[in-house]
Amino acid sequence: MPTDTLPPWLDHQAIDKALGRESAPDNAELRDILDKSLALESLSIQEAAALMRVSDPEHLVLLMNTADQVKQKVYGDRIVLSAPLHISNYCGSECLYCANRRGNTTVARKYMTPPEMREAGRKLIRQGHKRVILVSGQLPNAEVEYLEEAVSVLYTVFDGMGEIRRVNVNVGPLKPEEYAILQAADVGTVLIYQDTYHEASYRAAHVSGPKSDYLGRLHAPDTAFQAGVGDVGLGLLLGLGPWQYDLLAVMLHAAHLTRVYDAGSRTVSMHRLRPVPGGGFEVPYPLSDGEYLRCVAIARLAVPYTGIVLTTKEPAGLWRDGCNVGCSQLLTGSVANPYESWNEAPGEKIPFPIGEDCHVDEVVRFLLEEARHLPSFCTACPRLGRSGPEFLSMVQECGMKSQCGPNSIASFMEFLLNYATPYTRQMGEKLISEKLDGLPGPERGAAERLLQKVRSGRMDEFI
């Protein structure tokens, strides 16, 4: 596929036409669309655009509740927890909204060394994390070798009984042989965020450097799959372009990946544009909290099988509401501590990243007390080698729910026994007891057998 032309799946005219709709769906149309989602069928962009026009408060509540039902049907009530780990903020691009941008002189710059990566990994393990997402700027030199080294380091870090079991990578477009290097290093999902599919908005915000290549980034997920990568994740930086446009575009992108590679998008990350050190970039298309939640809900309804990822960096606890409208994964933001050594001269420059001080125990406590969701640290699928078409097939058959219930309970008990504060452990064991009562007989039996092993000191137990 040529990478210097617009890919055929991104039909700007079709998106604009769908967004030209002005009327809200009536009762019958809304019910038909929501029933289609409940049947776990992907929506068309015309149907998603109709949901964007819902204005009646009762209809909006129905939309949100249905998104939660779809998520429950596919994944159960679990919320998978991961931690981002920023290993470098050097970058060769000038993206006006980003603290990593090449011309930003207000932040301290650093490449983490292998010993620092190891210590950062230990700090995350001590909080109970098993899943890590590596984040860096689009590095000017030796990007793949550096990432490969970081992956290898993290997979060999142990602290007591804990370890990192899944390393995903947020990376820019690479050559096929470079993706193959990451795959050989046992990388999990390769995350390639377009941020905005709205071409004018993209070009206005990405003024120079590797990330200014709009077309190259659009084609990168295809290149990754063709190079043998098992799973690719897409992502939006909401507010950079019109959210309605970007949501329809990411739907088309996910549909293309499913159609061509039978794998789809393993995840879709839904982050909002936020202020950063050395910023001053005005958000071109700001979203209200209500619009953000509607965007998350429609994404779940439109692409029922994908993992919808939110971040605890969202202000005002908005990520909490997102857990009830279709979110299935949370980046906890509990990575502040590894950066103590970034600033060699304290006070001279702002260390980066900042604003990511939400401890995983705090997130777990919320999920237990308020949301009543099951926090999950499960890594059974990567342990079993499930990726791409095999993973998607299992999700489509709702096999995730039947296996993930017991596996998530076991992984959560492992967290409670080894990492949780006493109050969180008490609340967590109470919730596990309640969840067991709600499981069908075979699933409950499997969960109880796993729990017995974990309570006896076994780790990394799953079916």
Coordinates of C-alpha atoms in Angstrom, one line a residue:
M1 CA 0.0 0.0 0.0
P2 CA 1.5 3.4 -1.0
T3 CA 2.3 5.5 2.0
D4 CA 2.3 8.9 0.2
T5 CA -1.4 8.9 -0.6
L6 CA -4.5 8.9 1.5
P7 CA -5.6 5.4 2.4
P8 CA -8.9 4.4 0.8
W9 CA -10.5 3.5 4.1
L10 CA -10.4 7.1 5.3
D11 CA -13.2 8.6 3.3
H12 CA -13.4 12.3 4.3
Q13 CA -16.4 12.9 2.2
A14 CA -18.4 10.0 3.8
I15 CA -17.5 11.4 7.3
D16 CA -18.5 14.9 6.4
K17 CA -21.8 13.6 4.9
A18 CA -22.6 11.6 8.0
L19 CA -21.8 14.6 10.2
G20 CA -24.2 16.7 8.1
R21 CA -27.1 15.1 9.9
E22 CA -28.8 17.6 12.1
S23 CA -31.8 15.7 13.6
A24 CA -31.8 13.5 16.6
P25 CA -33.0 9.9 16.2
D26 CA -36.6 9.2 17.2
N27 CA -37.4 6.5 19.7
A28 CA -37.6 3.7 17.1
E29 CA -34.4 4.6 15.3
L30 CA -32.5 5.0 18.6
R31 CA -33.8 1.6 19.8
D32 CA -32.7 0.0 16.6
I33 CA -29.2 1.4 16.8
L34 CA -28.8 0.4 20.5
D35 CA -30.2 -3.1 19.8
K36 CA -27.6 -3.5 17.1
S37 CA -24.9 -2.6 19.6
L38 CA -26.3 -5.0 22.2
A39 CA -26.1 -7.7 19.5
L40 CA -22.4 -6.8 19.3
E41 CA -22.5 -5.6 15.8
S42 CA -20.3 -2.8 14.8
L43 CA -22.1 0.4 13.9
S44 CA -21.9 2.3 10.6
I45 CA -20.6 5.9 10.8
Q46 CA -24.1 7.1 9.9
E47 CA -25.5 5.3 13.0
A48 CA -22.7 6.7 15.2
A49 CA -23.4 10.2 13.9
A50 CA -27.1 9.7 14.8
L51 CA -26.1 9.0 18.4
M52 CA -24.1 12.2 18.4
R53 CA -27.3 14.1 17.8
V54 CA -29.2 12.6 20.8
S55 CA -30.4 15.5 23.0
D56 CA -33.3 14.2 25.1
P57 CA -32.0 13.6 28.6
E58 CA -33.7 10.2 28.9
H59 CA -32.4 9.1 25.5
L60 CA -28.9 10.2 26.6
V61 CA -29.1 8.1 29.8
L62 CA -30.3 5.2 27.7
L63 CA -27.3 5.6 25.4
M64 CA -24.9 5.6 28.3
N65 CA -26.5 2.7 30.1
T66 CA -26.4 0.6 26.9
A67 CA -22.7 1.4 26.4
D68 CA -22.1 -0.1 29.9
Q69 CA -24.3 -3.1 29.0
V70 CA -22.2 -3.8 25.9
K71 CA -19.0 -3.5 27.8
Q72 CA -20.3 -5.9 30.5
K73 CA -21.5 -8.3 27.8
V74 CA -18.1 -8.5 26.1
Y75 CA -15.6 -8.0 29.0
G76 CA -17.7 -8.4 32.2
D77 CA -17.4 -5.8 34.9
R78 CA -13.6 -5.9 35.2
I79 CA -11.4 -2.8 34.6
V80 CA -7.8 -3.7 33.6
L81 CA -5.1 -1.5 35.2
S82 CA -1.8 -0.5 33.6
A83 CA 0.9 2.0 34.2
P84 CA 2.6 4.3 31.7
L85 CA 6.4 4.5 32.0
H86 CA 8.1 7.4 30.4
I87 CA 11.6 6.3 29.6
S88 CA 12.7 9.4 27.6
N89 CA 11.3 12.9 26.7
Y90 CA 13.8 13.6 24.0
C91 CA 12.0 14.1 20.7
G92 CA 12.8 15.1 17.1
S93 CA 9.3 16.6 16.5
E94 CA 7.7 19.9 17.1
C95 CA 4.2 19.2 18.1
L96 CA 2.8 22.4 19.6
Y97 CA 0.7 20.8 22.3
C98 CA 3.3 18.4 23.7
A99 CA 5.8 18.9 26.5
N100 CA 8.2 16.6 24.7
R101 CA 8.4 18.9 21.7
R102 CA 11.9 19.6 20.5
G103 CA 11.8 23.3 21.1
N104 CA 10.5 23.2 24.7
T105 CA 13.2 24.6 26.9
T106 CA 11.2 24.5 30.2
V107 CA 11.5 20.8 30.9
A108 CA 14.5 18.7 32.1
R109 CA 15.5 16.1 29.4
K110 CA 16.6 12.6 30.0
Y111 CA 17.1 9.1 28.6
M112 CA 16.6 6.6 31.3
T113 CA 19.5 4.3 31.7
P114 CA 19.0 0.6 32.2
P115 CA 19.6 0.8 35.9
E116 CA 17.1 3.6 36.2
M117 CA 14.6 1.6 34.1
R118 CA 15.1 -1.3 36.4
E119 CA 14.5 0.8 39.5
A120 CA 11.4 2.4 37.9
G121 CA 10.1 -1.1 37.2
R122 CA 10.6 -2.1 40.8
K123 CA 8.7 0.9 42.0
L124 CA 5.8 0.0 39.8
I125 CA 5.9 -3.6 40.9
R126 CA 5.8 -2.5 44.5
Q127 CA 2.5 -0.8 43.8
G128 CA 1.2 -4.1 42.3
H129 CA 1.5 -3.3 38.6
K130 CA 1.9 -6.2 36.1
R131 CA 1.3 -4.2 32.9
V132 CA 3.4 -1.3 31.7
I133 CA 3.2 0.9 28.6
L134 CA 6.5 2.4 27.5
V135 CA 6.3 6.0 26.4
S136 CA 8.9 8.2 24.9
G137 CA 9.3 11.1 22.6
Q138 CA 9.8 10.2 18.9
L139 CA 13.5 9.7 19.4
P140 CA 16.0 11.2 17.0
N141 CA 18.5 8.3 17.2
A142 CA 18.4 4.6 17.9
E143 CA 14.7 4.5 18.8
V144 CA 14.1 0.8 18.3
E145 CA 17.3 -0.4 19.9
Y146 CA 16.5 1.8 23.0
L147 CA 13.0 0.5 23.2
E148 CA 14.1 -3.1 22.7
E149 CA 16.6 -2.6 25.6
A150 CA 13.9 -1.1 27.8
V151 CA 11.5 -4.0 27.1
S152 CA 14.2 -6.6 27.9
V153 CA 15.1 -4.8 31.1
L154 CA 11.5 -4.7 32.4
Y155 CA 10.9 -8.3 31.6
T156 CA 13.8 -9.3 33.9
V157 CA 12.9 -7.1 36.9
F158 CA 11.7 -9.0 40.0
D159 CA 10.9 -7.6 43.4
G160 CA 9.9 -10.1 46.0
M161 CA 7.1 -12.0 44.4
G162 CA 6.3 -9.4 41.7
E163 CA 7.2 -8.9 38.1
I164 CA 6.2 -7.1 34.9
R165 CA 4.3 -9.6 32.8
R166 CA 3.2 -7.4 29.9
V167 CA 5.0 -4.5 28.2
N168 CA 3.2 -2.5 25.5
V169 CA 4.9 0.3 23.5
N170 CA 3.6 3.7 22.4
V171 CA 5.7 4.4 19.3
G172 CA 5.7 6.3 16.1
P173 CA 5.8 4.9 12.6
L174 CA 8.7 2.5 12.1
K175 CA 10.1 0.5 9.2
P176 CA 8.9 -3.2 8.9
E177 CA 12.2 -4.5 10.1
E178 CA 12.0 -2.3 13.2
Y179 CA 8.6 -3.5 14.1
A180 CA 10.0 -7.0 13.7
I181 CA 12.6 -6.2 16.3
L182 CA 10.0 -5.2 18.8
Q183 CA 8.0 -8.3 18.1
A184 CA 11.0 -10.4 18.7
A185 CA 11.5 -8.7 22.0
D186 CA 8.0 -10.0 23.0
V187 CA 6.3 -6.6 23.0
G188 CA 2.6 -6.7 23.6
T189 CA 0.4 -4.2 21.8
V190 CA 2.1 -1.7 19.6
L191 CA 0.2 1.6 20.2
I192 CA 0.2 4.0 17.2
Y193 CA -1.9 7.0 18.0
Q194 CA -3.1 9.2 15.2
D195 CA -4.3 11.7 17.8
T196 CA -6.4 13.4 15.2
Y197 CA -7.5 12.2 11.7
H198 CA -8.7 15.7 10.8
E199 CA -5.9 16.6 8.3
A200 CA -6.0 20.4 8.7
S201 CA -5.9 20.1 12.5
Y202 CA -3.1 17.5 12.4
R203 CA -0.9 19.6 10.1
A204 CA -1.5 22.8 12.2
A205 CA -0.4 21.1 15.4
H206 CA 2.5 19.0 14.1
V207 CA 4.7 21.6 12.4
S208 CA 8.0 19.7 11.9
G209 CA 9.9 16.5 12.6
P210 CA 8.9 12.9 12.1
K211 CA 5.4 13.3 13.5
S212 CA 4.5 15.9 11.0
D213 CA 4.1 13.1 8.4
Y214 CA 0.3 12.8 8.5
L215 CA 0.1 10.2 5.8
G216 CA 3.0 8.1 7.2
R217 CA 1.2 7.9 10.5
L218 CA -2.1 6.8 8.9
H219 CA -0.3 3.9 7.2
A220 CA 1.8 2.8 10.2
P221 CA -0.7 0.3 11.7
D222 CA -0.8 -1.5 8.3
T223 CA 3.0 -1.6 8.2
A224 CA 3.1 -3.0 11.8
F225 CA 0.6 -5.8 11.0
Q226 CA 2.4 -6.6 7.7
A227 CA 5.7 -6.9 9.7
G228 CA 4.2 -9.5 12.0
V229 CA 3.1 -7.4 15.0
G230 CA 0.4 -9.3 16.8
D231 CA -1.7 -6.5 18.1
V232 CA -2.0 -2.8 17.3
G233 CA -3.8 -0.1 19.4
L234 CA -5.2 3.1 18.0
G235 CA -5.7 6.4 19.9
L236 CA -7.2 9.9 19.9
L237 CA -6.1 13.0 21.6
L238 CA -9.5 14.5 21.9
G239 CA -9.7 18.3 21.4
L240 CA -6.9 18.4 18.8
G241 CA -9.5 18.0 16.1
P242 CA -13.3 17.9 16.0
W243 CA -14.2 15.0 18.3
Q244 CA -17.1 13.9 16.1
Y245 CA -14.9 13.7 13.1
D246 CA -12.1 11.9 14.9
L247 CA -14.5 9.3 16.4
L248 CA -16.0 8.4 13.0
A249 CA -12.5 8.2 11.5
V250 CA -11.1 5.9 14.2
M251 CA -14.2 3.7 13.6
L252 CA -13.3 3.5 9.9
H253 CA -9.7 2.7 10.8
A254 CA -10.6 -0.1 13.2
A255 CA -13.0 -1.5 10.6
H256 CA -10.2 -1.5 8.0
L257 CA -7.9 -3.4 10.3
T258 CA -10.5 -6.0 11.1
R259 CA -11.4 -6.4 7.4
V260 CA -7.8 -6.7 6.1
Y261 CA -6.0 -8.4 9.1
D262 CA -8.8 -10.0 11.0
A263 CA -7.4 -8.5 14.1
G264 CA -9.0 -5.1 14.5
S265 CA -7.7 -2.6 17.0
R266 CA -6.8 -4.3 20.3
T267 CA -7.5 -1.0 22.1
V268 CA -8.6 2.6 21.4
S269 CA -7.2 5.1 23.8
M270 CA -9.4 8.1 24.5
H271 CA -7.3 10.9 26.0
R272 CA -8.1 14.6 26.1
L273 CA -5.7 17.4 25.3
R274 CA -4.3 18.9 28.6
P275 CA -2.1 21.7 29.6
V276 CA 1.6 20.8 29.7
P277 CA 4.8 22.5 31.0
G278 CA 6.1 25.0 28.4
G279 CA 2.7 24.9 26.6
G280 CA 0.5 27.8 25.9
F281 CA -1.2 25.9 23.0
E282 CA -4.9 26.7 22.9
V283 CA -7.1 23.7 22.6
P284 CA -8.6 24.0 19.1
Y285 CA -11.8 21.9 19.8
P286 CA -12.4 21.7 23.5
L287 CA -14.7 19.0 24.8
S288 CA -17.0 19.5 27.8
D289 CA -17.1 16.7 30.3
G290 CA -20.5 15.6 28.9
E291 CA -19.1 15.5 25.3
Y292 CA -16.2 13.4 26.5
L293 CA -18.4 10.8 28.2
R294 CA -20.6 10.7 25.1
C295 CA -17.6 10.1 23.0
V296 CA -16.4 7.2 25.2
A297 CA -19.9 5.7 25.2
I298 CA -20.4 5.9 21.4
A299 CA -16.9 4.4 20.9
R300 CA -18.0 1.4 22.9
L301 CA -21.3 1.1 21.1
A302 CA -19.7 1.5 17.7
V303 CA -16.7 -0.8 18.1
P304 CA -17.9 -3.2 20.8
Y305 CA -14.9 -5.6 20.8
T306 CA -12.1 -3.1 21.4
G307 CA -10.6 -2.2 24.7
I308 CA -11.5 1.4 25.5
V309 CA -8.6 3.0 27.5
L310 CA -9.0 6.1 29.7
T311 CA -6.4 7.7 31.9
T312 CA -6.6 8.9 35.5
K313 CA -4.9 12.1 34.4
E314 CA -8.4 13.3 33.5
P315 CA -9.4 16.1 35.8
A316 CA -12.4 16.2 38.2
G317 CA -12.6 12.4 38.5
L318 CA -14.0 12.2 35.0
W319 CA -12.3 8.9 34.4
R320 CA -14.5 7.6 37.2
D321 CA -17.6 8.4 35.2
G322 CA -16.0 6.9 32.2
C323 CA -15.8 3.5 33.9
N324 CA -19.6 3.3 33.8
V325 CA -20.0 4.2 30.1
G326 CA -17.9 1.7 28.3
C327 CA -14.3 2.0 29.6
S328 CA -12.5 -1.3 30.0
Q329 CA -9.0 -0.3 30.8
L330 CA -7.3 2.5 32.9
L331 CA -3.9 4.0 32.8
T332 CA -3.4 4.7 36.5
G333 CA -0.8 7.5 36.2
S334 CA 1.1 6.0 39.1
V335 CA 4.5 6.7 37.6
A336 CA 5.6 9.9 39.3
N337 CA 8.1 8.3 41.6
P338 CA 10.5 6.9 39.0
Y339 CA 11.4 10.5 37.9
E340 CA 13.1 11.6 41.1
S341 CA 16.5 11.5 39.2
W342 CA 15.4 13.3 36.1
N343 CA 16.2 16.7 37.6
E344 CA 19.9 16.9 38.4
A345 CA 19.6 20.5 39.4
P346 CA 16.3 20.9 41.3
G347 CA 14.5 24.1 40.7
E348 CA 16.2 25.0 37.5
K349 CA 13.8 23.1 35.2
I350 CA 10.4 21.5 35.5
P351 CA 10.8 17.7 35.7
F352 CA 8.6 15.8 33.3
P353 CA 6.2 14.0 33.3
I354 CA 4.1 15.8 35.9
G355 CA 0.6 15.4 37.1
E356 CA 0.7 11.6 37.3
D357 CA 0.6 11.0 41.0
C358 CA -2.4 8.8 41.3
H359 CA -1.4 5.7 43.2
V360 CA -2.9 2.3 42.1
D361 CA -4.2 1.6 45.5
E362 CA -6.3 4.8 45.3
V363 CA -7.7 3.7 41.9
V364 CA -8.5 0.2 43.2
R365 CA -10.3 1.8 46.3
F366 CA -12.5 3.8 44.0
L367 CA -13.4 0.8 41.9
L368 CA -14.3 -1.1 45.0
E369 CA -16.2 1.6 46.9
E370 CA -18.0 3.6 44.3
A371 CA -18.0 1.8 40.9
R372 CA -18.2 -1.8 42.2
H373 CA -16.1 -2.9 39.3
L374 CA -13.5 -5.7 39.6
P375 CA -9.9 -4.3 39.3
S376 CA -7.9 -6.7 37.0
F377 CA -4.2 -7.2 36.7
C378 CA -4.7 -10.3 34.6
T379 CA -2.1 -11.1 31.9
A380 CA -3.5 -14.5 30.9
C381 CA -3.8 -13.7 27.2
P382 CA -0.2 -12.7 26.6
R383 CA 0.9 -15.7 28.8
L384 CA -1.1 -18.0 26.5
G385 CA 0.1 -16.2 23.3
R386 CA -3.3 -14.9 22.4
S387 CA -3.2 -12.0 20.0
G388 CA -4.5 -10.8 16.7
P389 CA -7.2 -13.0 15.1
E390 CA -7.2 -15.5 17.9
F391 CA -7.9 -12.8 20.5
L392 CA -10.5 -11.1 18.4
S393 CA -12.3 -14.4 17.8
M394 CA -12.4 -15.1 21.5
V395 CA -13.8 -11.6 22.3
Q396 CA -16.4 -11.9 19.5
E397 CA -17.6 -15.2 21.0
C398 CA -17.8 -13.6 24.5
G399 CA -15.2 -16.0 25.7
M400 CA -13.4 -13.2 27.4
K401 CA -16.1 -12.8 29.9
S402 CA -16.3 -16.4 30.9
Q403 CA -12.5 -16.8 31.3
C404 CA -11.7 -13.3 32.4
G405 CA -14.0 -13.4 35.4
P406 CA -12.1 -16.2 37.2
N407 CA -8.7 -14.9 35.9
S408 CA -9.3 -11.4 37.0
I409 CA -10.5 -12.5 40.4
A410 CA -7.3 -14.5 40.8
S411 CA -5.0 -11.6 39.7
F412 CA -6.9 -9.2 42.0
M413 CA -6.5 -11.5 45.0
E414 CA -2.7 -11.7 44.2
F415 CA -2.7 -7.8 44.4
L416 CA -4.7 -7.8 47.6
L417 CA -2.5 -10.3 49.4
N418 CA 0.8 -8.7 48.4
Y419 CA 0.4 -5.0 47.7
A420 CA -2.9 -3.6 49.0
T421 CA -3.3 -1.4 52.1
P422 CA -5.3 -3.2 54.9
Y423 CA -8.5 -1.3 54.2
T424 CA -8.3 -2.0 50.4
R425 CA -7.6 -5.6 51.1
Q426 CA -10.7 -5.8 53.4
M427 CA -12.9 -4.1 50.8
G428 CA -11.4 -6.2 47.9
E429 CA -12.0 -9.6 49.6
K430 CA -15.6 -8.5 50.3
L431 CA -16.1 -7.6 46.6
I432 CA -14.6 -10.9 45.4
S433 CA -17.1 -12.8 47.6
E434 CA -19.9 -10.8 46.0
K435 CA -18.6 -11.5 42.5
L436 CA -18.2 -15.2 43.2
D437 CA -21.9 -15.3 44.2
G438 CA -22.8 -13.9 40.8
L439 CA -20.8 -16.2 38.6
P440 CA -22.3 -19.3 36.9
G441 CA -21.4 -22.6 38.4
P442 CA -18.5 -23.6 36.2
E443 CA -16.9 -20.2 36.3
R444 CA -17.3 -20.0 40.1
G445 CA -15.7 -23.4 40.4
A446 CA -12.8 -22.3 38.3
A447 CA -12.4 -19.0 40.2
E448 CA -12.5 -20.8 43.6
R449 CA -9.8 -23.2 42.5
L450 CA -7.6 -20.3 41.3
L451 CA -8.2 -18.5 44.6
Q452 CA -7.1 -21.5 46.6
K453 CA -3.8 -21.6 44.7
V454 CA -3.2 -17.9 45.1
R455 CA -4.0 -18.0 48.9
S456 CA -1.5 -20.8 49.2
G457 CA 1.3 -18.6 47.8
R458 CA 1.1 -19.4 44.1
M459 CA 1.5 -16.6 41.6
D460 CA 0.4 -15.9 38.0
E461 CA -2.5 -18.3 38.1
F462 CA -5.0 -18.4 35.3
I463 CA -7.1 -20.7 33.1

